Coordinates of C-alpha atoms in Angstrom, one line a residue:
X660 CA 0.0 0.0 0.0
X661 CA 1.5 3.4 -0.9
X662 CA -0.1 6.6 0.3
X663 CA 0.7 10.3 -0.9
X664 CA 0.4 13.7 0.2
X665 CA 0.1 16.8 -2.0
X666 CA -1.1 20.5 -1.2
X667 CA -3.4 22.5 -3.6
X668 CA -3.1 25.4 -1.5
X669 CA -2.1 26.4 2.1
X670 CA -5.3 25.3 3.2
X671 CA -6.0 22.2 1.5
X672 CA -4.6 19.1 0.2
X673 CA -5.2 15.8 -1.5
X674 CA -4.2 11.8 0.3
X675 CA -4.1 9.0 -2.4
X676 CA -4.1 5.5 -0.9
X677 CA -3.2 3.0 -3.5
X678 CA -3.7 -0.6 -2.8
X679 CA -2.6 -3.9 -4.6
X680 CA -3.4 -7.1 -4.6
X681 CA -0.8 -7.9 -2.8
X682 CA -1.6 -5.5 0.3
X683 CA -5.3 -7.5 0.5
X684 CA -5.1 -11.3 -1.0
X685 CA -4.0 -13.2 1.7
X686 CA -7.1 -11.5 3.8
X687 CA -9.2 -12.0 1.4
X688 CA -8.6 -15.9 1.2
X689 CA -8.6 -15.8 4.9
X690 CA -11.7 -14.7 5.4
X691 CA -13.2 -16.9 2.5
X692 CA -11.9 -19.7 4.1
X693 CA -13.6 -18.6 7.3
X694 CA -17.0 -18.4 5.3
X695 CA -16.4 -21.8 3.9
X696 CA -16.4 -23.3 7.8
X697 CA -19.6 -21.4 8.5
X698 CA -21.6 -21.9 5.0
X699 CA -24.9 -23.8 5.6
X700 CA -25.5 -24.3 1.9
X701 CA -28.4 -27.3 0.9
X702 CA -26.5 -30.2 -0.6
X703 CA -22.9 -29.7 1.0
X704 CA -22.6 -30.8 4.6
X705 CA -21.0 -28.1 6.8
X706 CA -17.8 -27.0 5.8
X707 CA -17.7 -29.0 2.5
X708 CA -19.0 -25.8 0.2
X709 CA -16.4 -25.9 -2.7
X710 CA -14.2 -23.2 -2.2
X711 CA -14.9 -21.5 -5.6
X712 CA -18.8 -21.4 -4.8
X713 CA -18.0 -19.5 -2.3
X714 CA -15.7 -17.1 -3.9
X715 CA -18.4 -16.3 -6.4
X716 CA -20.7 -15.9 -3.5
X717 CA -19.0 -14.1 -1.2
X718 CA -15.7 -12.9 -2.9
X719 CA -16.7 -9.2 -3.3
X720 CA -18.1 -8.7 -0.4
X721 CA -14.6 -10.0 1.2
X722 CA -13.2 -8.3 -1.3
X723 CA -14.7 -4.8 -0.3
X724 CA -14.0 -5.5 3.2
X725 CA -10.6 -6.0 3.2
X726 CA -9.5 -3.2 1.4
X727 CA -12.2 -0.9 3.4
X728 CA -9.9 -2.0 6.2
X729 CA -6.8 -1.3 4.7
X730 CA -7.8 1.8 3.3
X731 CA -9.5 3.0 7.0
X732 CA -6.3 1.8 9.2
X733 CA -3.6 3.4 6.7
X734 CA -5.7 6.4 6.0
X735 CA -5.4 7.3 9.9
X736 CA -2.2 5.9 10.6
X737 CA -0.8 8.2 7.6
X738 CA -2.7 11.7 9.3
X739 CA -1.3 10.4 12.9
X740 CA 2.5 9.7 11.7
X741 CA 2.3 12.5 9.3
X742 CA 0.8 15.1 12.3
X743 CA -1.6 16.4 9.4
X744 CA -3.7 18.8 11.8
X745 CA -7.0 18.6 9.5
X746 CA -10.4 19.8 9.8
X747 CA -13.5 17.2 9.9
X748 CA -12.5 13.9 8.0
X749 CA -10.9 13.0 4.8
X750 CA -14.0 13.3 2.1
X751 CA -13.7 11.2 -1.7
X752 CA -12.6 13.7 -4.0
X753 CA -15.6 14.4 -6.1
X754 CA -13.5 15.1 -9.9
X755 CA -10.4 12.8 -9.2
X756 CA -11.8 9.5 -7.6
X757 CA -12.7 6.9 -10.0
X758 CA -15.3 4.2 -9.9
X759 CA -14.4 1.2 -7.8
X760 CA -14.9 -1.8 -10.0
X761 CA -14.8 -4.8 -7.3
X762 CA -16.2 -7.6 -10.1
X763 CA -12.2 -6.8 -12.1
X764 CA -10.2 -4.8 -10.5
X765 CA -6.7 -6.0 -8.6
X766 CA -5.1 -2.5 -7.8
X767 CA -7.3 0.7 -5.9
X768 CA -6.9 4.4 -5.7
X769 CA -8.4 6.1 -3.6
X770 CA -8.4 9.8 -3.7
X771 CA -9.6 12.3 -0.7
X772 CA -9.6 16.0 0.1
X773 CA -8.4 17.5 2.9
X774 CA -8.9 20.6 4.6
X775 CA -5.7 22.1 6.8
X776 CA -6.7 23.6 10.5
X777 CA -4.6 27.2 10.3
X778 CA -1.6 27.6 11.9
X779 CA -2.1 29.8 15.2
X780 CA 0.0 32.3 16.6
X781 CA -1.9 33.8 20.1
X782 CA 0.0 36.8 21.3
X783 CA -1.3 38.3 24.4
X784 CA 0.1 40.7 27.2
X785 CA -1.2 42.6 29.9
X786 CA -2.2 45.6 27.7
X787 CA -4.9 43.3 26.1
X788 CA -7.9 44.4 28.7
X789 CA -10.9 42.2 29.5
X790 CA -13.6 43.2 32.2
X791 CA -14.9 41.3 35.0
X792 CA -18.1 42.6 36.4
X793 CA -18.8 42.3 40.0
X794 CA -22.3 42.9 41.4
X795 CA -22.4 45.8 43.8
X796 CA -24.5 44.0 46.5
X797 CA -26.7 46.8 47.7
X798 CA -28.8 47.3 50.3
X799 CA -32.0 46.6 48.3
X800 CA -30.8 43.6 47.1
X801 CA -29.9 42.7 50.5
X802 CA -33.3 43.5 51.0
X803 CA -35.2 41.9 48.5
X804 CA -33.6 38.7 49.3
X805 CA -34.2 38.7 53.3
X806 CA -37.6 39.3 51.9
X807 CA -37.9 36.3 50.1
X808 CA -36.4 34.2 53.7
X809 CA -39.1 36.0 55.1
X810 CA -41.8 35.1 52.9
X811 CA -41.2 31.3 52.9
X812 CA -42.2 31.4 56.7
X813 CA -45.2 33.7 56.1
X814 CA -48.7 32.5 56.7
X815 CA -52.3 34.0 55.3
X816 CA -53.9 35.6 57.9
X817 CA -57.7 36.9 58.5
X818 CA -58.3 40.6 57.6
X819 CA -61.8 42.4 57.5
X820 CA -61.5 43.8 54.1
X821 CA -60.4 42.9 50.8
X822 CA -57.1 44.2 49.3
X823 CA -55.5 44.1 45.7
X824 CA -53.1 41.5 47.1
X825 CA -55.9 39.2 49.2
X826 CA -57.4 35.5 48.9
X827 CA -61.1 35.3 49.2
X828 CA -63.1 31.9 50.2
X829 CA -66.8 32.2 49.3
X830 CA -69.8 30.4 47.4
X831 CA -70.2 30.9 44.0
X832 CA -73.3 30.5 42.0
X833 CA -74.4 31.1 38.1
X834 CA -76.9 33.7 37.6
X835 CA -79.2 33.2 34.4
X836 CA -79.6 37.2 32.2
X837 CA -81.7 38.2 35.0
X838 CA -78.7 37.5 37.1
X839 CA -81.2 35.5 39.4
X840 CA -79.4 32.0 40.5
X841 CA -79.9 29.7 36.7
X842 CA -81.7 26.7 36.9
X843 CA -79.2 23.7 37.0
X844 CA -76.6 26.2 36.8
X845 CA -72.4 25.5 37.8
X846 CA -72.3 26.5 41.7
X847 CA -69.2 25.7 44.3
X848 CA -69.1 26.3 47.9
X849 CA -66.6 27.5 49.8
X850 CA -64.4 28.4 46.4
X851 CA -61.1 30.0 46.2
X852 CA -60.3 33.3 44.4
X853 CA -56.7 35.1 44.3
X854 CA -57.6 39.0 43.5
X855 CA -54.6 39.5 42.0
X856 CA -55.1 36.9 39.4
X857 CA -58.1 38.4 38.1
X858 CA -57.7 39.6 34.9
X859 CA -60.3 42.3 34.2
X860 CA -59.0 45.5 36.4
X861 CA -62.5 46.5 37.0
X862 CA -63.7 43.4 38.0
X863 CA -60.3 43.1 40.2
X864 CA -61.4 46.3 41.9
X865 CA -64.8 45.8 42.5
X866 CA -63.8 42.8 45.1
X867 CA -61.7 45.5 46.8
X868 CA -63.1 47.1 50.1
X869 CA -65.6 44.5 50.3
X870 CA -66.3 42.4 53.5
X871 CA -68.1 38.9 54.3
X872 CA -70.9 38.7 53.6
X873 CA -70.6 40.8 51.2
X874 CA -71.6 39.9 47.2
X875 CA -70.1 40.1 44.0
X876 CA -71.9 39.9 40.5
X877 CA -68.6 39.7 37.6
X878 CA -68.6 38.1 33.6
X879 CA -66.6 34.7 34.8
X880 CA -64.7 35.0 30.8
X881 CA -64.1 38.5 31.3
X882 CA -62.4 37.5 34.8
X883 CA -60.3 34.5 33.7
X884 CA -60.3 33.9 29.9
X885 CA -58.3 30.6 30.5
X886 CA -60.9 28.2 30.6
X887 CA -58.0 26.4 33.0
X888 CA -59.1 28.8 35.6
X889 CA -62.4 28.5 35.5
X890 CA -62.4 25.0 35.6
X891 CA -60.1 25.4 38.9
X892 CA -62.6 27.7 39.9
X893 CA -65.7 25.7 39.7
X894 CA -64.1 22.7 40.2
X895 CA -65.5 20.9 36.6
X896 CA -63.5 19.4 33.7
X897 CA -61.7 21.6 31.6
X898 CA -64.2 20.7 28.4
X899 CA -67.0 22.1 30.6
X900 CA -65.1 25.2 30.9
X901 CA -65.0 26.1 27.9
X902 CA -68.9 26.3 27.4
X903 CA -69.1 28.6 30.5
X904 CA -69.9 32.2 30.4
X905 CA -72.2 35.4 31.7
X906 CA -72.5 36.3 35.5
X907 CA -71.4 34.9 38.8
X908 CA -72.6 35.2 42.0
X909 CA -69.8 35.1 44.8
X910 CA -70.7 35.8 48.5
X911 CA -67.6 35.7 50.6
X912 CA -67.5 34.1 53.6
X913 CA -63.3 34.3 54.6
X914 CA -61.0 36.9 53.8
X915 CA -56.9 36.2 53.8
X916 CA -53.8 38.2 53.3
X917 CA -50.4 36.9 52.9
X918 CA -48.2 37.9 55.4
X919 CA -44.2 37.5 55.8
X920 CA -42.9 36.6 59.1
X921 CA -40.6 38.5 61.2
X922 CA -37.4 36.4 61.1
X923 CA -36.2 35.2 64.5
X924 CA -33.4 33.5 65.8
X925 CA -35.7 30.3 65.1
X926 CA -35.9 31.4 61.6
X927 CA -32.0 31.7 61.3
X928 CA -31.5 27.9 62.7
X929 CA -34.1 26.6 59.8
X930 CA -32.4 28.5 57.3
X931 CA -28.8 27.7 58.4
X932 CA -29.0 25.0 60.1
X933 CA -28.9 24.5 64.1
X934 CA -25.6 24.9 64.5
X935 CA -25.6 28.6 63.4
X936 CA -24.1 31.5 65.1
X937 CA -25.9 34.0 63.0
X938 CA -29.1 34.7 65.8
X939 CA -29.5 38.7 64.7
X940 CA -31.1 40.6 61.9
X941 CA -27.4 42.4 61.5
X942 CA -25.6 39.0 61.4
X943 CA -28.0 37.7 59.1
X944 CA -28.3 40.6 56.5
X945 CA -24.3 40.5 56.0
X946 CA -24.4 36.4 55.5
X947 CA -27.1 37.8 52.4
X948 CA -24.3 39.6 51.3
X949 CA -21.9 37.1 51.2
X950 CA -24.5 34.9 49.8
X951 CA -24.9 36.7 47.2
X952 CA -21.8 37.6 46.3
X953 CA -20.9 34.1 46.0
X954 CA -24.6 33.2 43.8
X955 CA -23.1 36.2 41.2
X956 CA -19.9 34.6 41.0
X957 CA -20.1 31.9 38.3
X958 CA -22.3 34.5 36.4
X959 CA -19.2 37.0 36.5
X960 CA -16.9 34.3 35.6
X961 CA -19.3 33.0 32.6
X962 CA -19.4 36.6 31.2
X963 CA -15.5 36.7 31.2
X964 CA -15.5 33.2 29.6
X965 CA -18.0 35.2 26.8
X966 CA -15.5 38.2 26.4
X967 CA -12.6 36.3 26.3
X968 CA -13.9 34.2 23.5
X969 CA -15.4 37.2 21.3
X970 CA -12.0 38.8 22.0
X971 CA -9.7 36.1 20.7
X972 CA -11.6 35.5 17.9
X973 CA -11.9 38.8 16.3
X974 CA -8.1 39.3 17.4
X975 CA -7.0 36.2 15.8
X976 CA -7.2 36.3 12.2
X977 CA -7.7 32.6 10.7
X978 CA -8.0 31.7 6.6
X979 CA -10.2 28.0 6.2
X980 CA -11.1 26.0 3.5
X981 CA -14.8 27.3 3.0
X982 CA -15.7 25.3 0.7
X983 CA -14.5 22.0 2.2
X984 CA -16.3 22.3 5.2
X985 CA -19.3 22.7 3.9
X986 CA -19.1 19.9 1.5
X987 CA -18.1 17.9 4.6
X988 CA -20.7 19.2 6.6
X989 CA -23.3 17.9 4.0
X990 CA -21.8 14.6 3.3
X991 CA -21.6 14.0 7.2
X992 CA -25.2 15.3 8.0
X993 CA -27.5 13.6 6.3
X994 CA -30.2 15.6 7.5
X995 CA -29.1 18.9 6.4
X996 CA -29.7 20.5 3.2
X997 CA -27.1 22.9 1.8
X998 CA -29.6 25.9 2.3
X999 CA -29.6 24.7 6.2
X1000 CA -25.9 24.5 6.2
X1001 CA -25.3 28.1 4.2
X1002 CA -27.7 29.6 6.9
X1003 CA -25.8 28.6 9.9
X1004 CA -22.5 28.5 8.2
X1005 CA -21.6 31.7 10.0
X1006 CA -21.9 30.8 13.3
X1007 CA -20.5 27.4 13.1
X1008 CA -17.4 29.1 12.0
X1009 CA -17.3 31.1 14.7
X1010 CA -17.1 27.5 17.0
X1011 CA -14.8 26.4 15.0
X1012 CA -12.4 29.3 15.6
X1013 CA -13.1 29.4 18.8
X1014 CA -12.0 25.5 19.2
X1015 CA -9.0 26.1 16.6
X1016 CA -7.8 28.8 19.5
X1017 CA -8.7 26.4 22.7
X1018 CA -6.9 23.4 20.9
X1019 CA -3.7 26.4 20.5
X1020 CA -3.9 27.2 23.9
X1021 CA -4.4 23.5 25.0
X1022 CA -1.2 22.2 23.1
X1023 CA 1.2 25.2 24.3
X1024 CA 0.2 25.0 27.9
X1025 CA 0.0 21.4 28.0
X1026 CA -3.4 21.2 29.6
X1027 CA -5.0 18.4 31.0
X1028 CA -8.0 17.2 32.9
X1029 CA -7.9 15.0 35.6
X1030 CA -10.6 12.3 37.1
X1031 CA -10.2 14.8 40.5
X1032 CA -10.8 17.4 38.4
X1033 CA -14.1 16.4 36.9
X1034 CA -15.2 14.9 40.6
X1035 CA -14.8 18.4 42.0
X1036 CA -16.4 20.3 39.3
X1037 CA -19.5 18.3 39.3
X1038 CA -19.3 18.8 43.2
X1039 CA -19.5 22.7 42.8
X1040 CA -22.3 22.0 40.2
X1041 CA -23.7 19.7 43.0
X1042 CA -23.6 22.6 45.6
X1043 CA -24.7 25.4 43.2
X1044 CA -28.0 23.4 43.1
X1045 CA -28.2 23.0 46.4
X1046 CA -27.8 26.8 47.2
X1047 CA -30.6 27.6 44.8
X1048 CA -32.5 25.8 47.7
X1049 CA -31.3 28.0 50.5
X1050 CA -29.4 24.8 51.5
X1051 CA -25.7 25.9 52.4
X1052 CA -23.9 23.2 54.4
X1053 CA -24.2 20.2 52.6
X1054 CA -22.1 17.0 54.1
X1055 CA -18.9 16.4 51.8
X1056 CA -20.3 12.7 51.6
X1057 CA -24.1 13.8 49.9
X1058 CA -22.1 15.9 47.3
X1059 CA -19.9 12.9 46.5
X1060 CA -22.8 11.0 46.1
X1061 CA -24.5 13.5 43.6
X1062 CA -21.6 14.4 41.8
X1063 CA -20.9 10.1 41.3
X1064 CA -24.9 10.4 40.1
X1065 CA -23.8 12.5 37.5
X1066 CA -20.7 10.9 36.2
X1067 CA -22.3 7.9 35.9
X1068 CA -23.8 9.3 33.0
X1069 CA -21.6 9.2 29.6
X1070 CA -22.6 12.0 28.1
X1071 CA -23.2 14.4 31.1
X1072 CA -19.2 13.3 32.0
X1073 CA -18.0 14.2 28.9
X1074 CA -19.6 17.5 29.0
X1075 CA -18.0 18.3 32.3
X1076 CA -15.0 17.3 31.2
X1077 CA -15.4 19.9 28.6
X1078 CA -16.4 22.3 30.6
X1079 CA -13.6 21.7 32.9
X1080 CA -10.6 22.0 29.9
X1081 CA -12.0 25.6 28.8
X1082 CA -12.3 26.6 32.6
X1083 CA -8.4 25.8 32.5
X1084 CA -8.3 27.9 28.9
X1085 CA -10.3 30.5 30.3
X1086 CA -7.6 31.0 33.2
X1087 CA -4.6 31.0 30.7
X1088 CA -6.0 34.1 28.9
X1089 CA -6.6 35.5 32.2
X1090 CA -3.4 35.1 33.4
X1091 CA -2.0 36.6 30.4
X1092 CA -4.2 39.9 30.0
X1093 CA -5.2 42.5 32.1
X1094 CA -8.2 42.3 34.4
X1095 CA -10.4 45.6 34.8
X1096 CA -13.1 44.7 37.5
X1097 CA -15.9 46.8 36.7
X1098 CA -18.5 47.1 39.8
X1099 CA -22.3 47.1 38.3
X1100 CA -25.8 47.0 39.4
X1101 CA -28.2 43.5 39.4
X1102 CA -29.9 45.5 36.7
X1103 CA -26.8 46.6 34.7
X1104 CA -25.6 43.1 35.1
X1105 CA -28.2 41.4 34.0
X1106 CA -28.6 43.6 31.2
X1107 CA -25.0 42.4 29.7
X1108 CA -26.4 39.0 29.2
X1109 CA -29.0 40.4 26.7
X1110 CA -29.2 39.4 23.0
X1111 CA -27.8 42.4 21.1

């Protein structure tokens, strides 16, 4: 088997495998031979089909196998002892490759198209700026989030009159256009209405101010147009909903307001467990701050990921073979027309310079990712979760356990292993440009992450 190399141009080339009949034959007989042991053919007893019946039954497909297999094995052995650093895979070269004629031919070409990855050069210094935003955490964030502790230990309580934000008990009837109670008519004692849901503002407000015992005469569709809620409402099927319509009686009977609790030193031992020193309001307003200076952290450090990525590839300027890659992207992508692929084309090759740089950066820093690695990622993903729970001190054993859960999984390990290897990119540009923390607002922050 001889295999060549030329270039058409810096950023493609062209492999031809030839094969002989030498390279294949004794294969080839092998595995006809092997056929001939296993042929159950009517008339021959096992193992007794002549030899040449079973060529002319199974020679081509041997055939074709064998050279498949010398073709495949040399093809990458050539690209790995060669240290050809190509783009996608080797595709048939649609003008130069000839028909294969397996019925007469003893010697094969094979001709592909490659196309080169470009050579990288990533220069950076500390003059090259990237910004890390940190979230000023202010007192009304503080705030709004002591609120939200507050309001998971709040209770509805009794008030005397209905407000914008109340929950009203009472029974409901269906009036007929005379709004007197209709004749077989959908009715539901004791039923459940959230003002604030209502959808009709002057239906909202004529519940406010109103007392029990008080009644109420509103359009049920103008109220709730979801037939979901009606049903909830009346407590029917949702198909019965949707026929229901005109006036509704509701006489209330109980009158509830949601209120948040005062937090207490019992309220800090739920939250943070009983072993807690934080027992005041003080105490526990700066552990919000710390809190949520850690909750905006992966945020900050996912926005410089984003920067650092749109910066490197609009400082590195890269040539690629165009027109390979989409020829390889529709020969390996069944699925996909070439309108598809001209449509998206843009943004996959702005992947693909991102992973042309990573691989750089990879290769000259001699990066690696380790089974600890992975384990402790997932563990911080582990915790993360937790936290969005209010759950802070979760045992070392339970995150070990989760974090096992999810590398368990093939393809949710391999994605954190990814994720892991650009972290550890992501930290070479930073040590190499300059950092300008920039202090923003929630607002301001979360405004960065906005489609522009």
């Amino acid at each position: 088997m001889n295999i060549t190399k030329e270039n058409i141009d810096s950023l493609s080339g062209i492999i031809r495998v030839n094969i002989e009949e030498a390279d294949y034959q004794a294969n080839v007989e092998k595995a006809l031979s092997d056929y001939r042991k296993k042929a159950n053919m009517p008339g021959f007893r096992p193992g007794k089909v002549p030899q040449g019946l079973v060529k002319k039954m199974y020679g081509k497909a041997a055939l074709a196998d064998e050279v498949n297999k010398l073709l495949s094995d040399g093809l990458s052995k050539f690209i790995v002892d060669k240290k050809l650093d190509i783009l996608g895979e080797p595709l048939p070269h649609e003008e130069l490759q000839q028909t294969i004629d397996w019925d007469n031919d003893t010697n094969f070409e094979f001709v592909f198209e490659i196309g080169y990855a470009p050579e990288v050069k990533i220069s950076l210094d500390k003059r090259t700026k990237l910004p890390y935003y940190k979230v000023n955490v202010s007192n009304e964030l503080i705030d709004r989030q002591v609120e939200s502790y507050a309001a998971r230990f709040g209770e509805n309580k009794p008030v005397d009159a209905i407000e914008k934000d109340s929950t009203v008990r009472g029974d409901i009837v269906q009036l007929d256009e005379n709004n007197a109670v209709a004749e077989g008519g959908h009715s539901q004692e004791m039923g459940l209405i959230s003002v604030d849901l209502i959808k009709d503002e002057e239906i909202k407000n004529s519940f406010v101010g109103k007392n029990a015992g008080d009644e109420i005469i509103f359009d049920i569709k103008k109220a709730y147009p979801n037939d979901t809620e009606i049903a909830y409402l009346l407590n029917i099927e949702k198909k019965d909903a949707e026929n229901v319509s005109g006036n509704f009686k509701f006489t209330v009977k109980e009158i509830n307001k949601f209120v948040a609790a005062e937090l207490t030193e019992e309220h800090y031992k739920k939250i943070l467990g009983e072993e807690t020193q934080i027992l005041t309001a003080e105490a526990f307003r700066e552990h919000v701050a710390n809190e949520l200076s850690v909750y905006y952290k992966p945020s900050a450090d996912y926005k410089l990921a984003i920067d650092a990525r749109e910066l490197l590839i609009n400082k590195i300027k890269m040539e690629f073979p165009e027109g390979f890659l989409k020829r390889w992207l529709l020969a390996t992508n069944k699925e996909l027309t070439q309108e598809q692929i001209d449509a998206d084309f843009a943004p996959f090759m702005e992947d693909l310079r991102w992973q042309v740089i990573k691989e750089n950066i990879i290769k000259e820093n001699e990066l690696k990712v380790s089974q600890e690695d992975v384990m402790e990622l997932a563990k911080d993903i582990a915790a993360s979760q937790f936290r969005q729970y209010g759950m802070f001190d979760i045992p070392e054993e339970h995150l070990e356990g989760f974090a096992r859960q999810m590398l368990e999984k093939k393809d949710e390990r391999n994605r954190l292993y990814s994720k892991k290897m650009e972290d550890k990119v992501i930290e070479v540009i930073k040590s190499k440009v300059g950092i300008e923390e920039k202090e923003v607002t929630n607002e301001e922050f979360e405004k960065l992450f906005e489609k522009k």
